[in-house]
PDB file of C-alpha atoms and ligand atoms in Angstrom:
ATOM      1  CA  MET A   1     -87.490 -22.521  91.111  1.00 98.00           C
ATOM      2  CA  ILE A   2     -85.473 -24.736  88.800  1.00 98.00           C
ATOM      3  CA  LEU A   3     -81.880 -23.576  88.218  1.00 98.00           C
ATOM      4  CA  GLY A   4     -80.499 -25.149  85.050  1.00 98.00           C
ATOM      5  CA  ALA A   5     -83.944 -25.375  83.560  1.00 98.00           C
ATOM      6  CA  THR A   6     -82.849 -26.442  80.099  1.00 98.00           C
ATOM      7  CA  SER A   7     -81.582 -29.708  81.602  1.00 98.00           C
ATOM      8  CA  SER A   8     -83.300 -32.823  80.288  1.00 97.00           C
ATOM      9  CA  VAL A   9     -84.413 -33.633  83.887  1.00 98.00           C
ATOM     10  CA  ALA A  10     -85.546 -30.053  84.581  1.00 98.00           C
ATOM     11  CA  ILE A  11     -87.909 -30.199  81.569  1.00 98.00           C
ATOM     12  CA  GLU A  12     -89.594 -33.299  83.031  1.00 98.00           C
ATOM     13  CA  LEU A  13     -89.621 -31.784  86.480  1.00 98.00           C
ATOM     14  CA  ALA A  14     -91.352 -28.637  85.216  1.00 98.00           C
ATOM     15  CA  LYS A  15     -94.031 -30.753  83.599  1.00 97.00           C
ATOM     16  CA  ILE A  16     -94.655 -32.762  86.660  1.00 98.00           C
ATOM     17  CA  TYR A  17     -94.854 -29.626  88.921  1.00 98.00           C
ATOM     18  CA  ALA A  18     -96.913 -27.686  86.399  1.00 97.00           C
ATOM     19  CA  GLN A  19     -99.460 -30.595  86.380  1.00 96.00           C
ATOM     20  CA  LYS A  20     -99.617 -30.313  90.157  1.00 96.00           C
ATOM     21  CA  GLU A  21    -100.437 -26.554  89.655  1.00 95.00           C
ATOM     22  CA  TYR A  22     -97.230 -25.216  91.178  1.00 97.00           C
ATOM     23  CA  SER A  23     -96.077 -21.749  90.023  1.00 97.00           C
ATOM     24  CA  LEU A  24     -92.763 -22.209  88.263  1.00 98.00           C
ATOM     25  CA  GLN A  25     -89.653 -20.015  88.037  1.00 98.00           C
ATOM     26  CA  LEU A  26     -87.392 -21.528  85.418  1.00 98.00           C
ATOM     27  CA  ALA A  27     -83.789 -20.073  85.314  1.00 98.00           C
ATOM     28  CA  ALA A  28     -81.311 -20.924  82.619  1.00 98.00           C
ATOM     29  CA  ARG A  29     -78.438 -19.312  80.811  1.00 97.00           C
ATOM     30  CA  SER A  30     -80.523 -19.112  77.728  1.00 93.00           C
ATOM     31  CA  THR A  31     -84.280 -18.448  78.325  1.00 95.00           C
ATOM     32  CA  ASP A  32     -84.967 -18.377  74.658  1.00 96.00           C
ATOM     33  CA  ARG A  33     -84.881 -22.126  74.549  1.00 95.00           C
ATOM     34  CA  LEU A  34     -87.344 -22.357  77.362  1.00 97.00           C
ATOM     35  CA  ASN A  35     -90.107 -20.404  75.460  1.00 97.00           C
ATOM     36  CA  PRO A  36     -91.529 -23.474  73.789  1.00 96.00           C
ATOM     37  CA  LEU A  37     -91.655 -25.254  77.198  1.00 96.00           C
ATOM     38  CA  LYS A  38     -93.328 -22.243  78.823  1.00 97.00           C
ATOM     39  CA  SER A  39     -96.021 -22.147  76.132  1.00 96.00           C
ATOM     40  CA  ASP A  40     -96.557 -25.882  76.405  1.00 96.00           C
ATOM     41  CA  LEU A  41     -96.998 -25.767  80.164  1.00 96.00           C
ATOM     42  CA  ILE A  42     -99.461 -22.827  79.869  1.00 95.00           C
ATOM     43  CA  ILE A  43    -101.524 -24.463  77.153  1.00 95.00           C
ATOM     44  CA  ARG A  44    -101.595 -27.978  78.756  1.00 94.00           C
ATOM     45  CA  PHE A  45    -101.797 -27.117  82.501  1.00 93.00           C
ATOM     46  CA  ASN A  46    -102.771 -23.529  82.519  1.00 92.00           C
ATOM     47  CA  GLY A  47     -99.572 -23.072  84.540  1.00 85.00           C
ATOM     48  CA  LYS A  48     -97.859 -19.967  85.959  1.00 95.00           C
ATOM     49  CA  VAL A  49     -94.372 -19.888  84.495  1.00 97.00           C
ATOM     50  CA  ASP A  50     -91.723 -17.233  84.680  1.00 98.00           C
ATOM     51  CA  LEU A  51     -88.406 -17.336  82.938  1.00 98.00           C
ATOM     52  CA  PHE A  52     -85.115 -15.877  84.264  1.00 98.00           C
ATOM     53  CA  GLU A  53     -81.596 -15.591  82.822  1.00 98.00           C
ATOM     54  CA  PHE A  54     -79.166 -17.329  85.221  1.00 98.00           C
ATOM     55  CA  ASP A  55     -75.524 -18.449  84.561  1.00 98.00           C
ATOM     56  CA  VAL A  56     -74.155 -20.441  87.453  1.00 98.00           C
ATOM     57  CA  GLU A  57     -70.615 -19.482  86.374  1.00 98.00           C
ATOM     58  CA  ASN A  58     -71.386 -15.731  86.668  1.00 98.00           C
ATOM     59  CA  THR A  59     -71.103 -15.739  90.417  1.00 98.00           C
ATOM     60  CA  SER A  60     -70.693 -11.925  90.672  1.00 98.00           C
ATOM     61  CA  HIS A  61     -74.270 -11.598  89.373  1.00 98.00           C
ATOM     62  CA  HIS A  62     -75.918 -14.151  91.798  1.00 98.00           C
ATOM     63  CA  HIS A  63     -76.893 -11.696  94.506  1.00 98.00           C
ATOM     64  CA  GLN A  64     -78.433  -9.361  91.832  1.00 98.00           C
ATOM     65  CA  PHE A  65     -80.301 -12.339  90.304  1.00 98.00           C
ATOM     66  CA  TYR A  66     -81.839 -13.522  93.605  1.00 98.00           C
ATOM     67  CA  ASN A  67     -82.542 -10.027  94.974  1.00 98.00           C
ATOM     68  CA  SER A  68     -84.425  -9.058  91.761  1.00 97.00           C
ATOM     69  CA  LEU A  69     -86.926 -11.834  92.179  1.00 98.00           C
ATOM     70  CA  SER A  70     -90.146 -10.195  93.170  1.00 96.00           C
ATOM     71  CA  VAL A  71     -91.475 -13.551  94.494  1.00 97.00           C
ATOM     72  CA  LYS A  72     -88.960 -15.618  96.289  1.00 98.00           C
ATOM     73  CA  PRO A  73     -89.214 -19.364  95.778  1.00 98.00           C
ATOM     74  CA  ASP A  74     -90.239 -21.962  98.377  1.00 98.00           C
ATOM     75  CA  ILE A  75     -88.505 -24.891  96.684  1.00 98.00           C
ATOM     76  CA  VAL A  76     -85.312 -24.547  94.671  1.00 98.00           C
ATOM     77  CA  VAL A  77     -83.969 -27.377  92.507  1.00 99.00           C
ATOM     78  CA  CYS A  78     -80.319 -27.169  91.196  1.00 98.00           C
ATOM     79  CA  LEU A  79     -80.036 -29.120  87.979  1.00 98.00           C
ATOM     80  CA  PHE A  80     -77.147 -27.395  86.243  1.00 98.00           C
ATOM     81  CA  GLY A  81     -74.106 -29.451  85.637  1.00 98.00           C
ATOM     82  CA  VAL A  82     -71.228 -30.018  83.120  1.00 98.00           C
ATOM     83  CA  LEU A  83     -69.544 -33.437  82.716  1.00 97.00           C
ATOM     84  CA  GLY A  84     -66.706 -32.130  80.493  1.00 96.00           C
ATOM     85  CA  GLU A  85     -63.924 -34.183  79.035  1.00 96.00           C
ATOM     86  CA  GLN A  86     -61.381 -35.473  81.752  1.00 96.00           C
ATOM     87  CA  ASP A  87     -58.356 -35.702  79.410  1.00 96.00           C
ATOM     88  CA  GLU A  88     -59.016 -32.383  77.781  1.00 97.00           C
ATOM     89  CA  ALA A  89     -59.717 -30.576  81.118  1.00 98.00           C
ATOM     90  CA  GLN A  90     -56.544 -32.001  82.700  1.00 97.00           C
ATOM     91  CA  HIS A  91     -54.534 -30.215  79.972  1.00 97.00           C
ATOM     92  CA  ASP A  92     -56.701 -27.067  79.676  1.00 98.00           C
ATOM     93  CA  TRP A  93     -57.256 -25.137  82.839  1.00 98.00           C
ATOM     94  CA  THR A  94     -60.206 -23.140  81.371  1.00 98.00           C
ATOM     95  CA  LYS A  95     -62.117 -26.402  80.821  1.00 98.00           C
ATOM     96  CA  ALA A  96     -61.192 -27.733  84.285  1.00 98.00           C
ATOM     97  CA  LEU A  97     -62.302 -24.481  85.876  1.00 98.00           C
ATOM     98  CA  GLN A  98     -65.576 -24.687  84.118  1.00 98.00           C
ATOM     99  CA  ILE A  99     -66.243 -28.222  85.528  1.00 98.00           C
ATOM    100  CA  LEU A 100     -65.315 -27.155  89.010  1.00 98.00           C
ATOM    101  CA  THR A 101     -67.331 -23.824  88.797  1.00 98.00           C
ATOM    102  CA  VAL A 102     -70.550 -25.234  87.339  1.00 98.00           C
ATOM    103  CA  ASN A 103     -70.648 -28.261  89.530  1.00 98.00           C
ATOM    104  CA  TYR A 104     -69.311 -26.891  92.652  1.00 98.00           C
ATOM    105  CA  VAL A 105     -68.185 -23.240  93.152  1.00 98.00           C
ATOM    106  CA  GLY A 106     -71.125 -21.675  91.355  1.00 98.00           C
ATOM    107  CA  ALA A 107     -73.549 -23.928  93.193  1.00 98.00           C
ATOM    108  CA  VAL A 108     -72.157 -22.882  96.523  1.00 98.00           C
ATOM    109  CA  SER A 109     -72.352 -19.142  95.471  1.00 98.00           C
ATOM    110  CA  ILE A 110     -76.082 -19.279  94.624  1.00 98.00           C
ATOM    111  CA  LEU A 111     -77.106 -21.663  97.456  1.00 98.00           C
ATOM    112  CA  ASN A 112     -75.288 -19.542 100.062  1.00 98.00           C
ATOM    113  CA  ILE A 113     -77.589 -16.633  98.992  1.00 98.00           C
ATOM    114  CA  ILE A 114     -80.793 -18.837  98.866  1.00 98.00           C
ATOM    115  CA  ALA A 115     -79.991 -20.554 102.190  1.00 98.00           C
ATOM    116  CA  LYS A 116     -79.679 -17.238 103.946  1.00 98.00           C
ATOM    117  CA  ASP A 117     -83.105 -16.144 102.681  1.00 98.00           C
ATOM    118  CA  PHE A 118     -84.753 -19.520 103.573  1.00 98.00           C
ATOM    119  CA  LYS A 119     -83.105 -19.399 107.057  1.00 98.00           C
ATOM    120  CA  SER A 120     -84.496 -16.017 107.787  1.00 98.00           C
ATOM    121  CA  ARG A 121     -87.998 -17.085 106.509  1.00 98.00           C
ATOM    122  CA  ARG A 122     -87.658 -20.372 108.492  1.00 98.00           C
ATOM    123  CA  SER A 123     -88.994 -22.367 105.646  1.00 98.00           C
ATOM    124  CA  GLY A 124     -88.001 -23.771 102.226  1.00 98.00           C
ATOM    125  CA  ILE A 125     -86.663 -26.821 100.542  1.00 98.00           C
ATOM    126  CA  ILE A 126     -83.306 -26.925  98.688  1.00 98.00           C
ATOM    127  CA  VAL A 127     -82.710 -29.861  96.202  1.00 98.00           C
ATOM    128  CA  GLY A 128     -79.131 -30.359  94.949  1.00 98.00           C
ATOM    129  CA  VAL A 129     -78.611 -32.786  92.181  1.00 98.00           C
ATOM    130  CA  SER A 130     -75.148 -34.222  92.743  1.00 98.00           C
ATOM    131  CA  SER A 131     -73.877 -37.563  91.345  1.00 98.00           C
ATOM    132  CA  VAL A 132     -72.608 -40.977  92.359  1.00 98.00           C
ATOM    133  CA  ALA A 133     -69.431 -39.825  90.649  1.00 98.00           C
ATOM    134  CA  GLY A 134     -68.738 -37.933  93.856  1.00 98.00           C
ATOM    135  CA  GLU A 135     -68.477 -40.950  96.009  1.00 98.00           C
ATOM    136  CA  ARG A 136     -65.133 -42.136  94.843  1.00 98.00           C
ATOM    137  CA  GLY A 137     -62.604 -40.684  92.437  1.00 97.00           C
ATOM    138  CA  ARG A 138     -62.095 -42.573  89.239  1.00 96.00           C
ATOM    139  CA  GLN A 139     -59.495 -41.998  86.549  1.00 96.00           C
ATOM    140  CA  SER A 140     -62.087 -41.445  83.861  1.00 94.00           C
ATOM    141  CA  ASN A 141     -63.852 -38.502  85.460  1.00 95.00           C
ATOM    142  CA  PHE A 142     -62.348 -37.306  88.749  1.00 97.00           C
ATOM    143  CA  LEU A 143     -62.550 -33.611  87.858  1.00 98.00           C
ATOM    144  CA  TYR A 144     -66.310 -33.819  87.561  1.00 98.00           C
ATOM    145  CA  GLY A 145     -66.414 -36.360  90.482  1.00 98.00           C
ATOM    146  CA  SER A 146     -64.350 -34.189  92.805  1.00 98.00           C
ATOM    147  CA  ALA A 147     -66.581 -31.209  92.129  1.00 98.00           C
ATOM    148  CA  LYS A 148     -69.683 -33.343  92.836  1.00 98.00           C
ATOM    149  CA  ALA A 149     -68.073 -34.724  95.945  1.00 98.00           C
ATOM    150  CA  GLY A 150     -67.571 -31.151  97.206  1.00 98.00           C
ATOM    151  CA  PHE A 151     -71.218 -30.329  96.256  1.00 98.00           C
ATOM    152  CA  THR A 152     -72.483 -33.483  98.123  1.00 98.00           C
ATOM    153  CA  ALA A 153     -70.433 -32.432 101.277  1.00 98.00           C
ATOM    154  CA  TYR A 154     -71.695 -28.897 101.006  1.00 99.00           C
ATOM    155  CA  LEU A 155     -75.366 -30.083 100.794  1.00 98.00           C
ATOM    156  CA  SER A 156     -74.783 -32.399 103.846  1.00 98.00           C
ATOM    157  CA  GLY A 157     -73.440 -29.550 105.891  1.00 98.00           C
ATOM    158  CA  LEU A 158     -76.161 -27.209 104.798  1.00 98.00           C
ATOM    159  CA  ARG A 159     -78.854 -29.786 105.799  1.00 98.00           C
ATOM    160  CA  ASN A 160     -77.118 -30.199 109.154  1.00 98.00           C
ATOM    161  CA  GLN A 161     -77.053 -26.415 109.661  1.00 98.00           C
ATOM    162  CA  LEU A 162     -80.522 -25.562 108.366  1.00 98.00           C
ATOM    163  CA  SER A 163     -82.593 -28.365 109.792  1.00 98.00           C
ATOM    164  CA  GLN A 164     -83.033 -26.390 113.078  1.00 97.00           C
ATOM    165  CA  PHE A 165     -84.471 -23.522 111.033  1.00 98.00           C
ATOM    166  CA  ASN A 166     -87.235 -25.737 109.376  1.00 98.00           C
ATOM    167  CA  VAL A 167     -85.299 -25.514 106.129  1.00 98.00           C
ATOM    168  CA  HIS A 168     -84.878 -28.977 104.461  1.00 98.00           C
ATOM    169  CA  VAL A 169     -82.025 -29.899 102.098  1.00 98.00           C
ATOM    170  CA  VAL A 170     -82.238 -32.961  99.707  1.00 98.00           C
ATOM    171  CA  THR A 171     -79.279 -34.538  98.088  1.00 98.00           C
ATOM    172  CA  VAL A 172     -80.050 -36.419  94.848  1.00 98.00           C
ATOM    173  CA  LYS A 173     -77.463 -38.846  93.601  1.00 98.00           C
ATOM    174  CA  PRO A 174     -78.176 -40.149  90.165  1.00 98.00           C
ATOM    175  CA  GLY A 175     -76.184 -42.763  88.394  1.00 97.00           C
ATOM    176  CA  PHE A 176     -76.457 -42.681  84.626  1.00 97.00           C
ATOM    177  CA  ILE A 177     -79.232 -40.562  83.021  1.00 98.00           C
ATOM    178  CA  LYS A 178     -80.194 -40.752  79.373  1.00 96.00           C
ATOM    179  CA  SER A 179     -79.862 -37.020  78.831  1.00 95.00           C
ATOM    180  CA  LYS A 180     -78.112 -34.401  76.734  1.00 93.00           C
ATOM    181  CA  MET A 181     -75.079 -34.854  79.098  1.00 94.00           C
ATOM    182  CA  THR A 182     -74.500 -38.455  78.089  1.00 94.00           C
ATOM    183  CA  ALA A 183     -75.805 -38.223  74.476  1.00 93.00           C
ATOM    184  CA  ASN A 184     -72.290 -39.353  73.251  1.00 91.00           C
ATOM    185  CA  ILE A 185     -71.769 -42.152  75.832  1.00 91.00           C
ATOM    186  CA  THR A 186     -73.272 -45.636  75.703  1.00 93.00           C
ATOM    187  CA  THR A 187     -74.526 -46.569  79.226  1.00 94.00           C
ATOM    188  CA  PRO A 188     -75.937 -49.894  80.324  1.00 95.00           C
ATOM    189  CA  ALA A 189     -79.684 -49.653  79.874  1.00 95.00           C
ATOM    190  CA  ILE A 190     -80.501 -51.399  83.192  1.00 95.00           C
ATOM    191  CA  LEU A 191     -78.393 -48.799  85.137  1.00 97.00           C
ATOM    192  CA  THR A 192     -79.632 -45.825  83.166  1.00 97.00           C
ATOM    193  CA  ALA A 193     -82.533 -43.666  84.381  1.00 98.00           C
ATOM    194  CA  THR A 194     -84.774 -41.658  82.138  1.00 98.00           C
ATOM    195  CA  PRO A 195     -84.965 -37.946  82.901  1.00 98.00           C
ATOM    196  CA  ARG A 196     -88.620 -38.550  83.737  1.00 98.00           C
ATOM    197  CA  GLN A 197     -87.531 -41.172  86.451  1.00 98.00           C
ATOM    198  CA  VAL A 198     -85.071 -38.678  87.950  1.00 98.00           C
ATOM    199  CA  ALA A 199     -87.582 -35.983  87.936  1.00 98.00           C
ATOM    200  CA  GLN A 200     -90.108 -38.272  89.769  1.00 98.00           C
ATOM    201  CA  THR A 201     -87.327 -39.243  92.237  1.00 98.00           C
ATOM    202  CA  ILE A 202     -86.932 -35.488  93.074  1.00 98.00           C
ATOM    203  CA  VAL A 203     -90.690 -34.897  93.468  1.00 98.00           C
ATOM    204  CA  ASN A 204     -91.032 -37.943  95.767  1.00 98.00           C
ATOM    205  CA  ALA A 205     -87.909 -36.782  97.755  1.00 98.00           C
ATOM    206  CA  VAL A 206     -89.384 -33.358  98.248  1.00 98.00           C
ATOM    207  CA  ALA A 207     -92.834 -34.613  99.221  1.00 98.00           C
ATOM    208  CA  LYS A 208     -91.316 -37.009 101.832  1.00 98.00           C
ATOM    209  CA  ARG A 209     -88.585 -34.594 102.959  1.00 97.00           C
ATOM    210  CA  LYS A 210     -85.956 -37.229 102.240  1.00 98.00           C
ATOM    211  CA  ASP A 211     -82.305 -36.374 103.023  1.00 98.00           C
ATOM    212  CA  VAL A 212     -80.314 -38.386 100.442  1.00 98.00           C
ATOM    213  CA  VAL A 213     -81.829 -40.365  97.485  1.00 98.00           C
ATOM    214  CA  TYR A 214     -80.292 -42.325  94.572  1.00 98.00           C
ATOM    215  CA  SER A 215     -81.784 -42.598  91.146  1.00 95.00           C
ATOM    216  CA  LEU A 216     -81.892 -45.446  90.352  1.00 93.00           C
ATOM    217  CA  TRP A 217     -82.011 -47.138  93.781  1.00 94.00           C
ATOM    218  CA  ILE A 218     -79.624 -49.858  92.627  1.00 96.00           C
ATOM    219  CA  TRP A 219     -76.842 -47.233  92.637  1.00 97.00           C
ATOM    220  CA  ARG A 220     -76.800 -47.057  96.386  1.00 97.00           C
ATOM    221  CA  TRP A 221     -75.742 -50.672  96.412  1.00 97.00           C
ATOM    222  CA  ILE A 222     -73.343 -50.401  93.544  1.00 97.00           C
ATOM    223  CA  MET A 223     -71.614 -47.398  95.172  1.00 97.00           C
ATOM    224  CA  LEU A 224     -71.526 -49.198  98.453  1.00 97.00           C
ATOM    225  CA  VAL A 225     -69.546 -51.993  96.884  1.00 97.00           C
ATOM    226  CA  ILE A 226     -67.303 -49.627  95.004  1.00 96.00           C
ATOM    227  CA  LYS A 227     -66.482 -47.690  98.138  1.00 97.00           C
ATOM    228  CA  LEU A 228     -65.647 -50.983 100.001  1.00 97.00           C
ATOM    229  CA  ILE A 229     -63.004 -51.996  97.460  1.00 97.00           C
ATOM    230  CA  PRO A 230     -59.613 -51.598  99.161  1.00 97.00           C
ATOM    231  CA  GLU A 231     -57.453 -48.819  97.562  1.00 97.00           C
ATOM    232  CA  ILE A 232     -54.723 -51.219  96.838  1.00 97.00           C
ATOM    233  CA  PHE A 233     -56.979 -53.022  94.341  1.00 97.00           C
ATOM    234  CA  PHE A 234     -59.097 -50.004  93.385  1.00 97.00           C
ATOM    235  CA  LYS A 235     -56.098 -48.109  92.040  1.00 96.00           C
ATOM    236  CA  LYS A 236     -55.365 -50.953  89.580  1.00 95.00           C
ATOM    237  CA  LEU A 237     -58.897 -50.886  88.125  1.00 94.00           C
ATOM    238  CA  LYS A 238     -59.487 -49.136  84.749  1.00 90.00           C
ATOM    239  CA  LEU A 239     -62.684 -47.246  85.854  1.00 89.00           C
TER     240      LEU A 239
HETATM  241  N1  LIG B 301     -76.531 -37.371  82.798  1.00 50.34           N
HETATM  242  C1  LIG B 301     -76.021 -38.176  83.731  1.00 50.34           C
HETATM  243  O1  LIG B 301     -75.713 -39.361  83.521  1.00 50.34           O
HETATM  244  C2  LIG B 301     -75.933 -37.641  85.143  1.00 50.34           C
HETATM  245  C3  LIG B 301     -75.500 -38.550  86.169  1.00 50.34           C
HETATM  246  C4  LIG B 301     -75.380 -38.118  87.461  1.00 50.34           C
HETATM  247  C5  LIG B 301     -75.695 -36.829  87.718  1.00 50.34           C
HETATM  248  N2  LIG B 301     -76.154 -35.931  86.745  1.00 50.34           N
HETATM  249  C6  LIG B 301     -76.422 -34.594  87.099  1.00 50.34           C
HETATM  250  O2  LIG B 301     -77.794 -34.322  86.854  1.00 50.34           O
HETATM  251  C7  LIG B 301     -78.009 -32.941  86.608  1.00 50.34           C
HETATM  252  C8  LIG B 301     -78.853 -32.798  85.404  1.00 50.34           C
HETATM  253  O3  LIG B 301     -78.105 -33.227  84.295  1.00 50.34           O
HETATM  254  P1  LIG B 301     -78.768 -33.811  82.921  1.00 50.34           P
HETATM  255  O4  LIG B 301     -78.404 -35.230  82.919  1.00 50.34           O
HETATM  256  O5  LIG B 301     -80.231 -33.430  82.887  1.00 50.34           O
HETATM  257  O6  LIG B 301     -77.894 -33.052  81.854  1.00 50.34           O
HETATM  258  P2  LIG B 301     -78.153 -31.900  80.883  1.00 50.34           P
HETATM  259  O7  LIG B 301     -79.493 -32.079  80.141  1.00 50.34           O
HETATM  260  O8  LIG B 301     -76.917 -31.701  80.041  1.00 50.34           O
HETATM  261  O9  LIG B 301     -78.366 -30.661  81.851  1.00 50.34           O
HETATM  262  C9  LIG B 301     -77.331 -29.961  82.455  1.00 50.34           C
HETATM  263  C10 LIG B 301     -77.829 -28.477  82.493  1.00 50.34           C
HETATM  264  O10 LIG B 301     -76.767 -27.701  83.089  1.00 50.34           O
HETATM  265  C11 LIG B 301     -76.911 -26.358  82.395  1.00 50.34           C
HETATM  266  N3  LIG B 301     -75.645 -25.546  82.601  1.00 50.34           N
HETATM  267  C12 LIG B 301     -74.435 -25.882  82.206  1.00 50.34           C
HETATM  268  N4  LIG B 301     -73.697 -24.818  82.450  1.00 50.34           N
HETATM  269  C13 LIG B 301     -74.350 -23.906  82.985  1.00 50.34           C
HETATM  270  C14 LIG B 301     -74.211 -22.544  83.456  1.00 50.34           C
HETATM  271  N5  LIG B 301     -72.977 -21.986  83.369  1.00 50.34           N
HETATM  272  N6  LIG B 301     -75.259 -21.856  83.948  1.00 50.34           N
HETATM  273  C15 LIG B 301     -76.515 -22.430  84.035  1.00 50.34           C
HETATM  274  N7  LIG B 301     -76.814 -23.643  83.624  1.00 50.34           N
HETATM  275  C16 LIG B 301     -75.772 -24.353  83.107  1.00 50.34           C
HETATM  276  C17 LIG B 301     -77.091 -26.777  81.044  1.00 50.34           C
HETATM  277  O11 LIG B 301     -77.531 -25.538  80.322  1.00 50.34           O
HETATM  278  P3  LIG B 301     -77.433 -25.433  78.678  1.00 50.34           P
HETATM  279  O12 LIG B 301     -78.674 -26.169  78.178  1.00 50.34           O
HETATM  280  O13 LIG B 301     -77.499 -23.956  78.532  1.00 50.34           O
HETATM  281  O14 LIG B 301     -76.165 -26.106  78.257  1.00 50.34           O
HETATM  282  C18 LIG B 301     -78.101 -27.869  81.106  1.00 50.34           C
HETATM  283  O15 LIG B 301     -79.361 -27.447  81.113  1.00 50.34           O
HETATM  284  C19 LIG B 301     -76.646 -32.335  86.585  1.00 50.34           C
HETATM  285  O16 LIG B 301     -76.301 -31.672  87.816  1.00 50.34           O
HETATM  286  C20 LIG B 301     -75.719 -33.478  86.318  1.00 50.34           C
HETATM  287  O17 LIG B 301     -74.428 -33.252  86.732  1.00 50.34           O
HETATM  288  C21 LIG B 301     -76.194 -36.317  85.450  1.00 50.34           C
END
């Protein structure tokens, strides 16, 4: 199951898993936009693809959403996310709340429900796509970054709790991705992954039951350096 299935990465992920003959459950807030992808996957890979309406902000609907699935998933990948505008969101609580809800609160809401089911079945893999932005707060995007930091810590705790129940949790930390989310931002090519690369990172991490993976790998080392900069210098940087 892919939650946030209209994401640029999700589309590539669905193609890879369809080619591997997995049955797909694609959930997004507008399934109309997924119909062309569904047709494509069925024609090219003879895939089994079901579409579901899912809004991560609509937390009161999450139980109903999951309980209504006639077939429960074995692997769940969370790909929803909102970057938002830091300046705008600092002055408009509605926008800030959206960033916090999509990237953290709503993710916790749906994953609590899925984790409970996986725990009782003693199987399953949960993949949370977080971000390197959650590793250290920066003035340009700390609302998004703080929500992703919360999500990363949540995934870490969930992995710790569920490992004894044979449920595995993967944390994916992309750096820049050339996707809808960054369409208006220029990012350095060498540090920017394609949606296909991130999708492949997810597939590999699931297959090898990795705990925490970066996409691209160089981001692990970039973030290590960023985290090591003493606060007295870091606070003076325009990042
Ligand atoms: N792009 C980057 O540079 C970057 C870097 C690090 C981490 N990430 C993370 O990678 C993941 C995938 O992002 P992407 O780059 O593929 O961006 P994307 O194409 O913009 O995908 C984000 C997805 O989140 C969905 N979404 C937003 N609000 C939602 C809601 N209320 N309910 C359900 N779905 C909702 C969007 O749905 P709609 O199509 O309906 O808007 C969209 O499909 C996200 O978690 C993102 O935070 C991205």
